[in-house]
């Protein structure tokens, strides 16, 4: 006898392109989103933090060194932390050349531009709130407020997620109607209780943490189950067989959403 699923309908696609299409194009850029879209993806994941003047923009790392030419442009002794710079300076950086010459000159993406790209094309978005250390509350609230404004007329809102419970709490306080998900790289004591206290709708965790028991725990609490970063076909099938709800992948060239379960 199967147990009836009483959770609300899940409006998002199962397959999600990580950081746009962060292997085939420079991660967290508009070029990466366009690449993922060309491969048939309708949902994307990205990392959002704040510039010094409070502009939300896409960047995974705390620093600009790995994915921009900041080292060449910043004056000696200037901070490499992305959140330590005004958006007017960040917008001048090259966020594509590190990946390949084909993307030379690709700029950092503002959250506003990414949102408008998704909304204009009917794409879904998982926004990871990625605060500069010490700015968890400020970033969570700001990202939630911007998301609420941008998606005010949309049928399906973006899914906000974070590894930082304080950032999710700030998002909850600012825009409680936006769906939230707790990101996990380990099942630390109290993970489920924390997700429920934040009124989360989902858990997004390292794929290896999902098994029949953990999926059942999340499901019994009314939570959806998503995984990162799923780049192996056998692991993808394992997670599908477990009944998980979302797979975040770098390999948009290996998994075609239209042909996947």
PDB file of N, CA, C and O in Angstrom, residues 4-70:
ATOM      1  N   UNK A   4      -0.221   8.215   0.395  1.00  0.00           N
ATOM      2  CA  UNK A   4      -0.584   9.342  -0.451  1.00  0.00           C
ATOM      3  C   UNK A   4       0.270  10.555  -0.112  1.00  0.00           C
ATOM      4  O   UNK A   4       0.494  10.868   1.060  1.00  0.00           O
ATOM      5  N   UNK A   5       0.769  11.225  -1.145  1.00  0.00           N
ATOM      6  CA  UNK A   5       1.587  12.413  -0.952  1.00  0.00           C
ATOM      7  C   UNK A   5       0.659  13.606  -0.748  1.00  0.00           C
ATOM      8  O   UNK A   5      -0.071  14.000  -1.658  1.00  0.00           O
ATOM      9  N   UNK A   6       0.663  14.155   0.449  1.00  0.00           N
ATOM     10  CA  UNK A   6      -0.222  15.273   0.762  1.00  0.00           C
ATOM     11  C   UNK A   6       0.479  16.630   0.655  1.00  0.00           C
ATOM     12  O   UNK A   6      -0.110  17.657   1.001  1.00  0.00           O
ATOM     13  N   UNK A   7       1.709  16.638   0.190  1.00  0.00           N
ATOM     14  CA  UNK A   7       2.427  17.903   0.055  1.00  0.00           C
ATOM     15  C   UNK A   7       1.825  18.737  -1.077  1.00  0.00           C
ATOM     16  O   UNK A   7       1.268  18.193  -2.033  1.00  0.00           O
ATOM     17  N   UNK A   8       1.918  20.063  -1.003  1.00  0.00           N
ATOM     18  CA  UNK A   8       1.416  20.897  -2.092  1.00  0.00           C
ATOM     19  C   UNK A   8       2.124  20.558  -3.405  1.00  0.00           C
ATOM     20  O   UNK A   8       3.265  20.081  -3.401  1.00  0.00           O
ATOM     21  N   UNK A   9       1.475  20.787  -4.540  1.00  0.00           N
ATOM     22  CA  UNK A   9       2.122  20.525  -5.830  1.00  0.00           C
ATOM     23  C   UNK A   9       3.443  21.281  -5.944  1.00  0.00           C
ATOM     24  O   UNK A   9       3.573  22.413  -5.467  1.00  0.00           O
ATOM     25  N   UNK A  10       4.411  20.639  -6.587  1.00  0.00           N
ATOM     26  CA  UNK A  10       5.747  21.234  -6.755  1.00  0.00           C
ATOM     27  C   UNK A  10       5.801  21.869  -8.142  1.00  0.00           C
ATOM     28  O   UNK A  10       5.692  21.176  -9.150  1.00  0.00           O
ATOM     29  N   UNK A  11       5.978  23.190  -8.229  1.00  0.00           N
ATOM     30  CA  UNK A  11       5.845  23.861  -9.528  1.00  0.00           C
ATOM     31  C   UNK A  11       7.109  23.891 -10.379  1.00  0.00           C
ATOM     32  O   UNK A  11       7.079  24.398 -11.507  1.00  0.00           O
ATOM     33  N   UNK A  12       8.208  23.341  -9.851  1.00  0.00           N
ATOM     34  CA  UNK A  12       9.497  23.495 -10.524  1.00  0.00           C
ATOM     35  C   UNK A  12       9.890  22.240 -11.296  1.00  0.00           C
ATOM     36  O   UNK A  12       9.549  21.126 -10.913  1.00  0.00           O
ATOM     37  N   UNK A  13      10.660  22.413 -12.382  1.00  0.00           N
ATOM     38  CA  UNK A  13      11.170  21.249 -13.120  1.00  0.00           C
ATOM     39  C   UNK A  13      12.132  20.430 -12.255  1.00  0.00           C
ATOM     40  O   UNK A  13      12.742  20.949 -11.319  1.00  0.00           O
ATOM     41  N   UNK A  14      12.280  19.143 -12.610  1.00  0.00           N
ATOM     42  CA  UNK A  14      13.213  18.293 -11.859  1.00  0.00           C
ATOM     43  C   UNK A  14      14.667  18.684 -12.130  1.00  0.00           C
ATOM     44  O   UNK A  14      15.500  18.677 -11.226  1.00  0.00           O
ATOM     45  N   UNK A  15      14.985  19.037 -13.383  1.00  0.00           N
ATOM     46  CA  UNK A  15      16.379  19.270 -13.778  1.00  0.00           C
ATOM     47  C   UNK A  15      16.701  20.755 -13.732  1.00  0.00           C
ATOM     48  O   UNK A  15      15.986  21.587 -14.289  1.00  0.00           O
ATOM     49  N   UNK A  16      17.826  21.067 -13.062  1.00  0.00           N
ATOM     50  CA  UNK A  16      18.211  22.456 -12.793  1.00  0.00           C
ATOM     51  C   UNK A  16      19.668  22.649 -13.211  1.00  0.00           C
ATOM     52  O   UNK A  16      20.543  21.865 -12.824  1.00  0.00           O
ATOM     53  N   UNK A  17      19.918  23.676 -13.996  1.00  0.00           N
ATOM     54  CA  UNK A  17      21.272  23.956 -14.478  1.00  0.00           C
ATOM     55  C   UNK A  17      22.049  24.748 -13.424  1.00  0.00           C
ATOM     56  O   UNK A  17      21.632  25.836 -13.017  1.00  0.00           O
ATOM     57  N   UNK A  18      23.175  24.189 -12.997  1.00  0.00           N
ATOM     58  CA  UNK A  18      23.982  24.744 -11.906  1.00  0.00           C
ATOM     59  C   UNK A  18      24.773  25.968 -12.358  1.00  0.00           C
ATOM     60  O   UNK A  18      25.539  25.906 -13.318  1.00  0.00           O
ATOM     61  N   UNK A  19      24.559  27.082 -11.672  1.00  0.00           N
ATOM     62  CA  UNK A  19      25.251  28.343 -11.980  1.00  0.00           C
ATOM     63  C   UNK A  19      25.046  28.739 -13.446  1.00  0.00           C
ATOM     64  O   UNK A  19      25.949  29.272 -14.091  1.00  0.00           O
ATOM     65  N   UNK A  20      23.864  28.473 -13.946  1.00  0.00           N
ATOM     66  CA  UNK A  20      23.568  28.698 -15.359  1.00  0.00           C
ATOM     67  C   UNK A  20      23.882  27.435 -16.122  1.00  0.00           C
ATOM     68  O   UNK A  20      23.083  26.514 -16.177  1.00  0.00           O
ATOM     69  N   UNK A  21      25.027  27.389 -16.709  1.00  0.00           N
ATOM     70  CA  UNK A  21      25.591  26.147 -17.258  1.00  0.00           C
ATOM     71  C   UNK A  21      27.085  26.270 -17.030  1.00  0.00           C
ATOM     72  O   UNK A  21      27.867  26.505 -17.945  1.00  0.00           O
ATOM     73  N   UNK A  22      27.464  26.135 -15.760  1.00  0.00           N
ATOM     74  CA  UNK A  22      28.758  26.600 -15.294  1.00  0.00           C
ATOM     75  C   UNK A  22      29.982  25.844 -15.733  1.00  0.00           C
ATOM     76  O   UNK A  22      31.087  26.211 -15.338  1.00  0.00           O
ATOM     77  N   UNK A  23      29.825  24.778 -16.526  1.00  0.00           N
ATOM     78  CA  UNK A  23      30.984  24.100 -17.100  1.00  0.00           C
ATOM     79  C   UNK A  23      31.197  24.497 -18.558  1.00  0.00           C
ATOM     80  O   UNK A  23      32.330  24.641 -19.015  1.00  0.00           O
ATOM     81  N   UNK A  24      30.102  24.676 -19.288  1.00  0.00           N
ATOM     82  CA  UNK A  24      30.212  24.994 -20.718  1.00  0.00           C
ATOM     83  C   UNK A  24      30.393  26.481 -20.963  1.00  0.00           C
ATOM     84  O   UNK A  24      30.802  26.883 -22.059  1.00  0.00           O
ATOM     85  N   UNK A  25      30.100  27.288 -19.977  1.00  0.00           N
ATOM     86  CA  UNK A  25      30.220  28.745 -20.085  1.00  0.00           C
ATOM     87  C   UNK A  25      30.639  29.279 -18.720  1.00  0.00           C
ATOM     88  O   UNK A  25      30.548  28.562 -17.719  1.00  0.00           O
ATOM     89  N   UNK A  26      31.103  30.527 -18.652  1.00  0.00           N
ATOM     90  CA  UNK A  26      31.529  31.068 -17.352  1.00  0.00           C
ATOM     91  C   UNK A  26      30.364  31.129 -16.372  1.00  0.00           C
ATOM     92  O   UNK A  26      29.332  31.744 -16.652  1.00  0.00           O
ATOM     93  N   UNK A  27      30.544  30.479 -15.241  1.00  0.00           N
ATOM     94  CA  UNK A  27      29.466  30.315 -14.272  1.00  0.00           C
ATOM     95  C   UNK A  27      28.877  31.640 -13.821  1.00  0.00           C
ATOM     96  O   UNK A  27      29.557  32.665 -13.750  1.00  0.00           O
ATOM     97  N   UNK A  28      27.568  31.595 -13.525  1.00  0.00           N
ATOM     98  CA  UNK A  28      26.864  32.751 -12.966  1.00  0.00           C
ATOM     99  C   UNK A  28      26.874  33.977 -13.872  1.00  0.00           C
ATOM    100  O   UNK A  28      26.781  35.107 -13.383  1.00  0.00           O
ATOM    101  N   UNK A  29      26.974  33.764 -15.178  1.00  0.00           N
ATOM    102  CA  UNK A  29      26.869  34.871 -16.126  1.00  0.00           C
ATOM    103  C   UNK A  29      25.648  34.649 -17.005  1.00  0.00           C
ATOM    104  O   UNK A  29      25.107  33.545 -17.100  1.00  0.00           O
ATOM    105  N   UNK A  30      25.235  35.714 -17.678  1.00  0.00           N
ATOM    106  CA  UNK A  30      24.114  35.595 -18.602  1.00  0.00           C
ATOM    107  C   UNK A  30      24.448  34.612 -19.722  1.00  0.00           C
ATOM    108  O   UNK A  30      23.578  33.873 -20.197  1.00  0.00           O
ATOM    109  N   UNK A  31      25.703  34.557 -20.125  1.00  0.00           N
ATOM    110  CA  UNK A  31      26.126  33.597 -21.151  1.00  0.00           C
ATOM    111  C   UNK A  31      25.868  32.168 -20.695  1.00  0.00           C
ATOM    112  O   UNK A  31      25.467  31.307 -21.489  1.00  0.00           O
ATOM    113  N   UNK A  32      26.099  31.887 -19.415  1.00  0.00           N
ATOM    114  CA  UNK A  32      25.855  30.545 -18.893  1.00  0.00           C
ATOM    115  C   UNK A  32      24.367  30.215 -18.904  1.00  0.00           C
ATOM    116  O   UNK A  32      23.967  29.091 -19.231  1.00  0.00           O
ATOM    117  N   UNK A  33      23.544  31.176 -18.558  1.00  0.00           N
ATOM    118  CA  UNK A  33      22.096  30.953 -18.605  1.00  0.00           C
ATOM    119  C   UNK A  33      21.643  30.673 -20.036  1.00  0.00           C
ATOM    120  O   UNK A  33      20.827  29.774 -20.277  1.00  0.00           O
ATOM    121  N   UNK A  34      22.147  31.446 -20.966  1.00  0.00           N
ATOM    122  CA  UNK A  34      21.760  31.234 -22.367  1.00  0.00           C
ATOM    123  C   UNK A  34      22.228  29.869 -22.866  1.00  0.00           C
ATOM    124  O   UNK A  34      21.526  29.197 -23.624  1.00  0.00           O
ATOM    125  N   UNK A  35      23.395  29.438 -22.411  1.00  0.00           N
ATOM    126  CA  UNK A  35      23.892  28.124 -22.797  1.00  0.00           C
ATOM    127  C   UNK A  35      23.006  27.023 -22.236  1.00  0.00           C
ATOM    128  O   UNK A  35      22.648  26.070 -22.928  1.00  0.00           O
ATOM    129  N   UNK A  36      22.636  27.140 -20.976  1.00  0.00           N
ATOM    130  CA  UNK A  36      21.736  26.164 -20.384  1.00  0.00           C
ATOM    131  C   UNK A  36      20.399  26.122 -21.093  1.00  0.00           C
ATOM    132  O   UNK A  36      19.833  25.044 -21.336  1.00  0.00           O
ATOM    133  N   UNK A  37      19.891  27.282 -21.466  1.00  0.00           N
ATOM    134  CA  UNK A  37      18.612  27.338 -22.173  1.00  0.00           C
ATOM    135  C   UNK A  37      18.699  26.648 -23.525  1.00  0.00           C
ATOM    136  O   UNK A  37      17.756  25.959 -23.946  1.00  0.00           O
ATOM    137  N   UNK A  38      19.828  26.815 -24.200  1.00  0.00           N
ATOM    138  CA  UNK A  38      19.994  26.156 -25.514  1.00  0.00           C
ATOM    139  C   UNK A  38      20.006  24.639 -25.373  1.00  0.00           C
ATOM    140  O   UNK A  38      19.702  23.926 -26.336  1.00  0.00           O
ATOM    141  N   UNK A  39      20.357  24.142 -24.196  1.00  0.00           N
ATOM    142  CA  UNK A  39      20.355  22.701 -23.953  1.00  0.00           C
ATOM    143  C   UNK A  39      19.027  22.208 -23.382  1.00  0.00           C
ATOM    144  O   UNK A  39      18.928  21.064 -22.934  1.00  0.00           O
ATOM    145  N   UNK A  40      18.030  23.066 -23.387  1.00  0.00           N
ATOM    146  CA  UNK A  40      16.692  22.652 -23.013  1.00  0.00           C
ATOM    147  C   UNK A  40      16.324  22.848 -21.561  1.00  0.00           C
ATOM    148  O   UNK A  40      15.242  22.411 -21.132  1.00  0.00           O
ATOM    149  N   UNK A  41      17.186  23.515 -20.789  1.00  0.00           N
ATOM    150  CA  UNK A  41      16.885  23.699 -19.366  1.00  0.00           C
ATOM    151  C   UNK A  41      15.922  24.868 -19.172  1.00  0.00           C
ATOM    152  O   UNK A  41      16.042  25.903 -19.833  1.00  0.00           O
ATOM    153  N   UNK A  42      14.992  24.665 -18.231  1.00  0.00           N
ATOM    154  CA  UNK A  42      13.982  25.673 -17.933  1.00  0.00           C
ATOM    155  C   UNK A  42      14.119  26.205 -16.505  1.00  0.00           C
ATOM    156  O   UNK A  42      13.372  27.075 -16.108  1.00  0.00           O
ATOM    157  N   UNK A  43      15.053  25.635 -15.754  1.00  0.00           N
ATOM    158  CA  UNK A  43      15.309  26.127 -14.404  1.00  0.00           C
ATOM    159  C   UNK A  43      16.805  26.224 -14.178  1.00  0.00           C
ATOM    160  O   UNK A  43      17.573  25.369 -14.626  1.00  0.00           O
ATOM    161  N   UNK A  44      17.188  27.260 -13.455  1.00  0.00           N
ATOM    162  CA  UNK A  44      18.594  27.557 -13.231  1.00  0.00           C
ATOM    163  C   UNK A  44      18.838  27.830 -11.754  1.00  0.00           C
ATOM    164  O   UNK A  44      17.959  28.295 -11.036  1.00  0.00           O
ATOM    165  N   UNK A  45      20.076  27.542 -11.328  1.00  0.00           N
ATOM    166  CA  UNK A  45      20.537  27.880  -9.991  1.00  0.00           C
ATOM    167  C   UNK A  45      21.627  28.922 -10.128  1.00  0.00           C
ATOM    168  O   UNK A  45      22.407  28.896 -11.082  1.00  0.00           O
ATOM    169  N   UNK A  46      21.661  29.881  -9.197  1.00  0.00           N
ATOM    170  CA  UNK A  46      22.730  30.880  -9.221  1.00  0.00           C
ATOM    171  C   UNK A  46      23.000  31.362  -7.806  1.00  0.00           C
ATOM    172  O   UNK A  46      22.210  31.142  -6.883  1.00  0.00           O
ATOM    173  N   UNK A  47      24.155  32.011  -7.637  1.00  0.00           N
ATOM    174  CA  UNK A  47      24.595  32.528  -6.343  1.00  0.00           C
ATOM    175  C   UNK A  47      24.506  34.042  -6.354  1.00  0.00           C
ATOM    176  O   UNK A  47      25.013  34.690  -7.281  1.00  0.00           O
ATOM    177  N   UNK A  48      23.891  34.617  -5.325  1.00  0.00           N
ATOM    178  CA  UNK A  48      23.690  36.072  -5.295  1.00  0.00           C
ATOM    179  C   UNK A  48      24.227  36.644  -3.993  1.00  0.00           C
ATOM    180  O   UNK A  48      23.936  36.137  -2.906  1.00  0.00           O
ATOM    181  N   UNK A  49      25.016  37.699  -4.125  1.00  0.00           N
ATOM    182  CA  UNK A  49      25.513  38.437  -2.969  1.00  0.00           C
ATOM    183  C   UNK A  49      25.356  39.922  -3.250  1.00  0.00           C
ATOM    184  O   UNK A  49      24.858  40.310  -4.306  1.00  0.00           O
ATOM    185  N   UNK A  50      25.804  40.770  -2.310  1.00  0.00           N
ATOM    186  CA  UNK A  50      25.619  42.210  -2.439  1.00  0.00           C
ATOM    187  C   UNK A  50      26.943  42.922  -2.683  1.00  0.00           C
ATOM    188  O   UNK A  50      27.964  42.593  -2.077  1.00  0.00           O
ATOM    189  N   UNK A  51      26.885  43.930  -3.563  1.00  0.00           N
ATOM    190  CA  UNK A  51      28.025  44.827  -3.724  1.00  0.00           C
ATOM    191  C   UNK A  51      28.088  45.762  -2.520  1.00  0.00           C
ATOM    192  O   UNK A  51      27.189  45.789  -1.671  1.00  0.00           O
ATOM    193  N   UNK A  52      29.137  46.555  -2.464  1.00  0.00           N
ATOM    194  CA  UNK A  52      29.308  47.471  -1.336  1.00  0.00           C
ATOM    195  C   UNK A  52      28.142  48.444  -1.231  1.00  0.00           C
ATOM    196  O   UNK A  52      27.743  48.836  -0.125  1.00  0.00           O
ATOM    197  N   UNK A  53      27.572  48.830  -2.375  1.00  0.00           N
ATOM    198  CA  UNK A  53      26.443  49.758  -2.372  1.00  0.00           C
ATOM    199  C   UNK A  53      25.093  49.047  -2.444  1.00  0.00           C
ATOM    200  O   UNK A  53      24.075  49.652  -2.781  1.00  0.00           O
ATOM    201  N   UNK A  54      25.085  47.743  -2.121  1.00  0.00           N
ATOM    202  CA  UNK A  54      23.819  47.043  -1.947  1.00  0.00           C
ATOM    203  C   UNK A  54      23.164  46.520  -3.196  1.00  0.00           C
ATOM    204  O   UNK A  54      21.987  46.155  -3.161  1.00  0.00           O
ATOM    205  N   UNK A  55      23.906  46.430  -4.305  1.00  0.00           N
ATOM    206  CA  UNK A  55      23.344  45.891  -5.546  1.00  0.00           C
ATOM    207  C   UNK A  55      23.534  44.373  -5.552  1.00  0.00           C
ATOM    208  O   UNK A  55      24.666  43.897  -5.429  1.00  0.00           O
ATOM    209  N   UNK A  56      22.470  43.589  -5.693  1.00  0.00           N
ATOM    210  CA  UNK A  56      22.633  42.136  -5.768  1.00  0.00           C
ATOM    211  C   UNK A  56      23.263  41.736  -7.102  1.00  0.00           C
ATOM    212  O   UNK A  56      22.836  42.206  -8.163  1.00  0.00           O
ATOM    213  N   UNK A  57      24.276  40.870  -7.040  1.00  0.00           N
ATOM    214  CA  UNK A  57      24.931  40.408  -8.262  1.00  0.00           C
ATOM    215  C   UNK A  57      25.347  38.963  -8.082  1.00  0.00           C
ATOM    216  O   UNK A  57      25.350  38.432  -6.962  1.00  0.00           O
ATOM    217  N   UNK A  58      25.709  38.312  -9.184  1.00  0.00           N
ATOM    218  CA  UNK A  58      26.002  36.884  -9.167  1.00  0.00           C
ATOM    219  C   UNK A  58      27.495  36.630  -8.990  1.00  0.00           C
ATOM    220  O   UNK A  58      28.311  37.125  -9.781  1.00  0.00           O
ATOM    221  N   UNK A  59      27.828  35.867  -7.958  1.00  0.00           N
ATOM    222  CA  UNK A  59      29.212  35.449  -7.720  1.00  0.00           C
ATOM    223  C   UNK A  59      29.172  34.339  -6.691  1.00  0.00           C
ATOM    224  O   UNK A  59      28.505  34.469  -5.660  1.00  0.00           O
ATOM    225  N   UNK A  60      29.904  33.264  -6.950  1.00  0.00           N
ATOM    226  CA  UNK A  60      29.924  32.147  -6.008  1.00  0.00           C
ATOM    227  C   UNK A  60      30.929  32.367  -4.888  1.00  0.00           C
ATOM    228  O   UNK A  60      30.614  32.229  -3.706  1.00  0.00           O
ATOM    229  N   UNK A  61      32.159  32.681  -5.243  1.00  0.00           N
ATOM    230  CA  UNK A  61      33.228  32.785  -4.249  1.00  0.00           C
ATOM    231  C   UNK A  61      33.106  34.078  -3.446  1.00  0.00           C
ATOM    232  O   UNK A  61      32.497  35.046  -3.901  1.00  0.00           O
ATOM    233  N   UNK A  62      33.743  34.108  -2.287  1.00  0.00           N
ATOM    234  CA  UNK A  62      33.830  35.364  -1.552  1.00  0.00           C
ATOM    235  C   UNK A  62      34.661  36.376  -2.323  1.00  0.00           C
ATOM    236  O   UNK A  62      34.375  37.575  -2.298  1.00  0.00           O
ATOM    237  N   UNK A  63      35.711  35.896  -3.001  1.00  0.00           N
ATOM    238  CA  UNK A  63      36.603  36.799  -3.716  1.00  0.00           C
ATOM    239  C   UNK A  63      36.375  36.724  -5.222  1.00  0.00           C
ATOM    240  O   UNK A  63      35.766  35.785  -5.747  1.00  0.00           O
ATOM    241  N   UNK A  64      36.925  37.716  -5.895  1.00  0.00           N
ATOM    242  CA  UNK A  64      36.771  37.853  -7.340  1.00  0.00           C
ATOM    243  C   UNK A  64      37.878  37.157  -8.122  1.00  0.00           C
ATOM    244  O   UNK A  64      37.838  37.121  -9.357  1.00  0.00           O
ATOM    245  N   UNK A  65      38.847  36.593  -7.437  1.00  0.00           N
ATOM    246  CA  UNK A  65      40.085  36.164  -8.081  1.00  0.00           C
ATOM    247  C   UNK A  65      39.876  35.039  -9.095  1.00  0.00           C
ATOM    248  O   UNK A  65      40.409  35.077 -10.211  1.00  0.00           O
ATOM    249  N   UNK A  66      39.100  34.023  -8.745  1.00  0.00           N
ATOM    250  CA  UNK A  66      38.987  32.842  -9.605  1.00  0.00           C
ATOM    251  C   UNK A  66      38.237  33.118 -10.898  1.00  0.00           C
ATOM    252  O   UNK A  66      38.608  32.586 -11.949  1.00  0.00           O
ATOM    253  N   UNK A  67      37.194  33.934 -10.847  1.00  0.00           N
ATOM    254  CA  UNK A  67      36.293  34.035 -12.000  1.00  0.00           C
ATOM    255  C   UNK A  67      36.224  35.421 -12.638  1.00  0.00           C
ATOM    256  O   UNK A  67      35.317  35.688 -13.427  1.00  0.00           O
ATOM    257  N   UNK A  68      37.175  36.297 -12.310  1.00  0.00           N
ATOM    258  CA  UNK A  68      37.241  37.589 -13.006  1.00  0.00           C
ATOM    259  C   UNK A  68      38.709  37.990 -13.170  1.00  0.00           C
ATOM    260  O   UNK A  68      39.617  37.347 -12.644  1.00  0.00           O
ATOM    261  N   UNK A  69      38.908  39.111 -13.860  1.00  0.00           N
ATOM    262  CA  UNK A  69      40.259  39.668 -14.011  1.00  0.00           C
ATOM    263  C   UNK A  69      40.539  40.726 -12.960  1.00  0.00           C
ATOM    264  O   UNK A  69      41.331  41.653 -13.190  1.00  0.00           O
ATOM    265  N   UNK A  70      39.910  40.599 -11.798  1.00  0.00           N
ATOM    266  CA  UNK A  70      40.047  41.613 -10.754  1.00  0.00           C
ATOM    267  C   UNK A  70      41.495  41.830 -10.347  1.00  0.00           C
ATOM    268  O   UNK A  70      41.907  42.953 -10.062  1.00  0.00           O
TER     269      UNK A  70
END
